[in-house]
Amino acid sequence: MKCLNNRAESHLTGQVESEVDGTANGGWVNHGYRGSPPPLPRAVSTIYSPRPHFQGSSDGAYKLDAPRNPEEPSSSSSSSSDQLITKKRRGCCSFVKGLWGTAWTENTVNNREKFVRTTLRELLVYVLFLVDVCLLTYGMTSSSTYYFTKAMTNLFVTTADESGVTFQSIGTMEDFWTYVHGPLLDGLYWTRWYNNQSLDRGDQSFIYYENMLLGVPRMRQIKIKNNSCQVHQDFKNEIIGCFDVYNDKKEDDLSFGLVNGTAWTYHTEKDIKGSSYWGLLTTYSGGGYYQDLNRTKEDSANILTDLMDNLWLDRGTRVVFIDFSVYNANINMFCVIRLVVEFPATGGAIPSYQIRTVKLIRYITTWDYFILGCELVFCVFILYYVVEEILELQIHKFSYFKSIWNILDILVILLAIVAIIFNVFRTVKVDNLLGKLLEQPEIYADFEFLAFWQTQYNNMNAVNLFFAWIKIFKYISFNKTMTQLSSTLARCAKDILGFAIMFFIVFFAYAQLGYLIFGMEVESFSTFVKCIFTQFRIILGDFDYDAIDRANRVLGPIYFVTYVFFVFFVLLNMFLAIINDTYSEVKEELSSQKDELQITDIIKQSYMRAFTRLKLKKEKISDVQKALQSGSGEIEFKDFRETLKEMGHADHEISAAFSQFDRDGNQILDADEQERMKMELEEKRDALNAELNNLGKNYEEKVLEKSPAAPNEPKTSSSRTFVDREQFLRLTRQVLQMENCVAGITSKIELIMEKLELHENSKRIVTNVDSDKSSSDRVDRTKAGRSSRKPADCPDAM
C-alpha cells in the first residue's frame, strides 16, 4: 500500500510539473475546439538555457539523457559528437518543416489550431510573394506609355493633308498614295525646328523633336495570283483577269514591273525574317514584295513616286504594310508602329493600325535596378514554390490534382518560369539588335518580333497576376465567411451546367437568326462571332436598334422583342434564381455550424501563453534569489540544490544555473560569484518586468478594441471588460492547483478501483475453487454408491 501511495504521489508530482511546464506551449489552448497540440516535454527556461542531451538508440529513435550532476565528470568526446549529429539532424528536419510546412505536407486534419497557424504562415509568405509580383508587374509599365502611343496615333493616324485625307479615311488606292506622300512623310522626317532652323543632328530624324527614328521605314505588299478564281462562262469575254480573296496557297511569288529591286521581286517569310499578321479580313504571311525608304525625306519621296508611277499596287494587291520604330530616351520606351491597308476582293481599302509601346531596355535608372532585385527575389520565390509543390506531390500522389488550388499553383509556377526564360531571351536579343543597328543605321530596324513577344509577355504577366490574386482565397478559406462564394459555386455547379446547355441552345439559335437576317447590312451582325458578342451587348443594354430596324422592318422588331423576353427576362433570371437559392442554403448551413477556431482566438491564446511564460520566469528568478539570500558566506551546491528542490525546481535546471556562475568549478559560490549572480538576476528580473508591462498594455489595447464601451457610457477604467493582469495570473495559478488536486484525487480513485478489482478477482478464484472441490466430492460419492449396489444386481441380471 505504501508503495502504491508513493507511486501515486510521484505520478501527481510529474503531472503537476508537466502542467506548469506546458503552459508556455499550448497550456492555454481552448480544448473545446477540434484539438490542440500536446505540450512539449521541456521545462520553461529562466535565466539559463538548459540544453537536453540526446542519444541515438538502436532503433533510430532519440531519447533524453538524464541530467548530469555537476559533481560527475564531463562526457567523452564521442558523446559530444553524438549530440552534434543529433542537433544537426533535428535542426535539418525542423528547418524543412518550418520552411516548407503547409497544410498539405503536415497532418492538420484533427488539429484545427495547427491548421490555422500553418495556413497563416503560408498566407504571410504568399503575401510577400504577391507584393514582389506586383512590384515587378507595375514596375514594367508607366503612364507615359499611353501618352507615347497617343502622340504617335495622332501624328500618323488622325493627321490629314491639304485635301483632308487621313489614314483612317483611306478608301481607295489613290487615297493611299496621297497619304504616303503627305502625312506619312511629314510625320517620319523631322530635321528642322518649327522656325525652319536645322536640328543639327545630320540626317537623323527626331519625331516631335524627342523620338528618334530607328533605321529606315519599310513598305511591304502581298499579292494574289491572276486567274486564282473561276469566271462564269457568260462573263469570260468581258472580264479578263480574276483575283480571288487572299489565300496563302494562291499568293503570287513571280517578279513583276521593273524586276530590278526588292520591290518587284518576291521574298519569302524566311528571307526577310518576317512574321504572319492577323488582319481585319484574314491572316497574312510574313513574305511578299518590300521596299525600304531612305533616311532623308527627299530620297524617300522619290522612291514612293517611282513606285506609284510604275504601278506597284494593282488588282492583285491584297494588303500593304508600313513598318517603322522610334525610341524615346526620356522615358526609355520603344514604339513599334505598323500601318496596314487591306484591299479586299470587293474593291476599296480597309485601313487598320497597330502601335506597340514597350520597354525593351530594362536596366538604366535606380528604380530599374530595384526591379532587378525584385526579379531575383521572384526567382527565389518560384524555386521555393517548386520545391513545395514537389513535396506535396510526393506525399499525395495523384490525389494532389483533385484540388483546383493545386492546379492553380502549377499554372502560376509554369507561367512564371516562362516569364523568366523570356526575360533572359529578350535582354540578349535586344542587345544584339541594337548593336547591329548602330553599326548599320541605314537598314530597317525590325523590332516587330520583339515588340510582339514583349506584348505577349506583358499579357502573360497580367494573367499570372490575376491568378495570383485569386489564389489568396486558398489561404483564407479557414474562415466560414470566406467559404460562402466557393461553397455556393461548387454546390450549384451541376444545376448551372445543366441549365447552361438549354440557355446556349436558345442563345446560338438567335445568333444564327441575326446573322442570316442582318449580316448583309449591319456591321455588328456581319459575322457569326460578331453576332454572339452583339447579343451579349444587348443583354447589357448596349445595342443599335435603329440599325436592326433598317435592315428588316418586320423581322427586326420581332427578333429584338423575343430575344429580350426569352433570354434576358426568363433564362438569365433563372440563372440568378439558381445561384440565389443555393447561396441562401449555404448561408443558412454556415450560420448553424459551430464556430471553429478563428484568428482572434489564436491571438488571445498567444497573449495568455506569453503572460504565463514571463510570469513563471520571473517567479523562478525570485526563487533563485531567495536561495542566494538563505545562504551565509559561501554557498555549496548541495545546499543550493536542496533549497531550490523544496521550491519545486528540477535537478537539471538547478545544475545549469549553478554551473553558469561557478567559474572555478569547486561546487561553491563565493562572495564575488554570488554578487555577480545577484546582479544578473536583477537585470533579468527588470527586463522581464518591462516585457510584462509592455505585453499587458498591448493586450489591454486589443481587449478594448474587441470590447468597446457602451455608446452612452464614458470610456473610463471602470467600463473596461478585462481584469487586472496580476489578478488574472493569480487565478491562473489557482486553476492549475485545482487541476493538480483533481488529478491527484483521480489517480488515487483509480488505484482504489484497481485494488477493488483485484479483491473481486481473488474472491471469484476462491469461490471457483470451492465449487470445484464440492463437485468433485459429489462425483466421488456417486461412484462409490454405484459400486456398492452392483453386486446385488448381478444375480437378477443373470
PDB file of N, CA and C in Angstrom, residues 1-13 744 747-749 751-752 755:
ATOM      1  N   MET A   1       0.832  -1.206   0.000  1.00  0.00           N
ATOM      2  CA  MET A   1       0.000   0.000   0.000  1.00  0.00           C
ATOM      3  C   MET A   1       0.860   1.247   0.000  1.00  0.00           C
ATOM      4  N   LYS A   2       1.917   1.230   0.792  1.00  0.00           N
ATOM      5  CA  LYS A   2       2.835   2.368   0.847  1.00  0.00           C
ATOM      6  C   LYS A   2       3.496   2.582  -0.496  1.00  0.00           C
ATOM      7  N   CYS A   3       3.846   1.484  -1.147  1.00  0.00           N
ATOM      8  CA  CYS A   3       4.467   1.599  -2.477  1.00  0.00           C
ATOM      9  C   CYS A   3       3.504   2.232  -3.465  1.00  0.00           C
ATOM     10  N   LEU A   4       2.218   1.826  -3.381  1.00  0.00           N
ATOM     11  CA  LEU A   4       1.241   2.401  -4.292  1.00  0.00           C
ATOM     12  C   LEU A   4       1.042   3.869  -4.021  1.00  0.00           C
ATOM     13  N   ASN A   5       1.030   4.223  -2.761  1.00  0.00           N
ATOM     14  CA  ASN A   5       0.887   5.650  -2.444  1.00  0.00           C
ATOM     15  C   ASN A   5       2.061   6.454  -2.962  1.00  0.00           C
ATOM     16  N   ASN A   6       3.261   5.910  -2.833  1.00  0.00           N
ATOM     17  CA  ASN A   6       4.432   6.612  -3.372  1.00  0.00           C
ATOM     18  C   ASN A   6       4.329   6.774  -4.877  1.00  0.00           C
ATOM     19  N   ARG A   7       3.850   5.732  -5.549  1.00  0.00           N
ATOM     20  CA  ARG A   7       3.686   5.833  -7.000  1.00  0.00           C
ATOM     21  C   ARG A   7       2.663   6.887  -7.364  1.00  0.00           C
ATOM     22  N   ALA A   8       1.574   6.928  -6.595  1.00  0.00           N
ATOM     23  CA  ALA A   8       0.540   7.943  -6.884  1.00  0.00           C
ATOM     24  C   ALA A   8       1.079   9.341  -6.668  1.00  0.00           C
ATOM     25  N   GLU A   9       1.863   9.519  -5.585  1.00  0.00           N
ATOM     26  CA  GLU A   9       2.411  10.847  -5.334  1.00  0.00           C
ATOM     27  C   GLU A   9       3.393  11.261  -6.413  1.00  0.00           C
ATOM     28  N   SER A  10       4.237  10.315  -6.840  1.00  0.00           N
ATOM     29  CA  SER A  10       5.175  10.649  -7.923  1.00  0.00           C
ATOM     30  C   SER A  10       4.440  10.941  -9.212  1.00  0.00           C
ATOM     31  N   HIS A  11       3.354  10.189  -9.475  1.00  0.00           N
ATOM     32  CA  HIS A  11       2.550  10.468 -10.673  1.00  0.00           C
ATOM     33  C   HIS A  11       1.931  11.853 -10.608  1.00  0.00           C
ATOM     34  N   LEU A  12       1.421  12.199  -9.432  1.00  0.00           N
ATOM     35  CA  LEU A  12       0.824  13.526  -9.261  1.00  0.00           C
ATOM     36  C   LEU A  12       1.861  14.627  -9.416  1.00  0.00           C
ATOM     37  N   THR A  13       3.039  14.399  -8.839  1.00  0.00           N
ATOM     38  CA  THR A  13       4.106  15.403  -8.961  1.00  0.00           C
ATOM     39  C   THR A  13       4.513  15.601 -10.418  1.00  0.00           C
ATOM     40  N   GLY A 744      -4.759  14.439  -8.757  1.00  0.00           N
ATOM     41  CA  GLY A 744      -4.290  13.549  -7.695  1.00  0.00           C
ATOM     42  C   GLY A 744      -5.404  12.694  -7.146  1.00  0.00           C
ATOM     43  N   SER A 747      -6.234   9.984  -9.625  1.00  0.00           N
ATOM     44  CA  SER A 747      -5.266   8.884  -9.634  1.00  0.00           C
ATOM     45  C   SER A 747      -5.461   7.971  -8.423  1.00  0.00           C
ATOM     46  N   LYS A 748      -5.763   8.561  -7.250  1.00  0.00           N
ATOM     47  CA  LYS A 748      -5.993   7.720  -6.069  1.00  0.00           C
ATOM     48  C   LYS A 748      -7.249   6.874  -6.228  1.00  0.00           C
ATOM     49  N   ILE A 749      -8.295   7.490  -6.825  1.00  0.00           N
ATOM     50  CA  ILE A 749      -9.520   6.712  -7.062  1.00  0.00           C
ATOM     51  C   ILE A 749      -9.241   5.573  -8.030  1.00  0.00           C
ATOM     52  N   LEU A 751      -6.434   3.990  -8.320  1.00  0.00           N
ATOM     53  CA  LEU A 751      -5.714   2.949  -7.564  1.00  0.00           C
ATOM     54  C   LEU A 751      -6.690   2.130  -6.706  1.00  0.00           C
ATOM     55  N   ILE A 752      -7.637   2.842  -6.070  1.00  0.00           N
ATOM     56  CA  ILE A 752      -8.615   2.125  -5.233  1.00  0.00           C
ATOM     57  C   ILE A 752      -9.449   1.182  -6.098  1.00  0.00           C
ATOM     58  N   LYS A 755      -7.507  -1.871  -6.841  1.00  0.00           N
ATOM     59  CA  LYS A 755      -7.450  -2.794  -5.698  1.00  0.00           C
ATOM     60  C   LYS A 755      -8.770  -3.545  -5.528  1.00  0.00           C
TER      61      LYS A 755
END
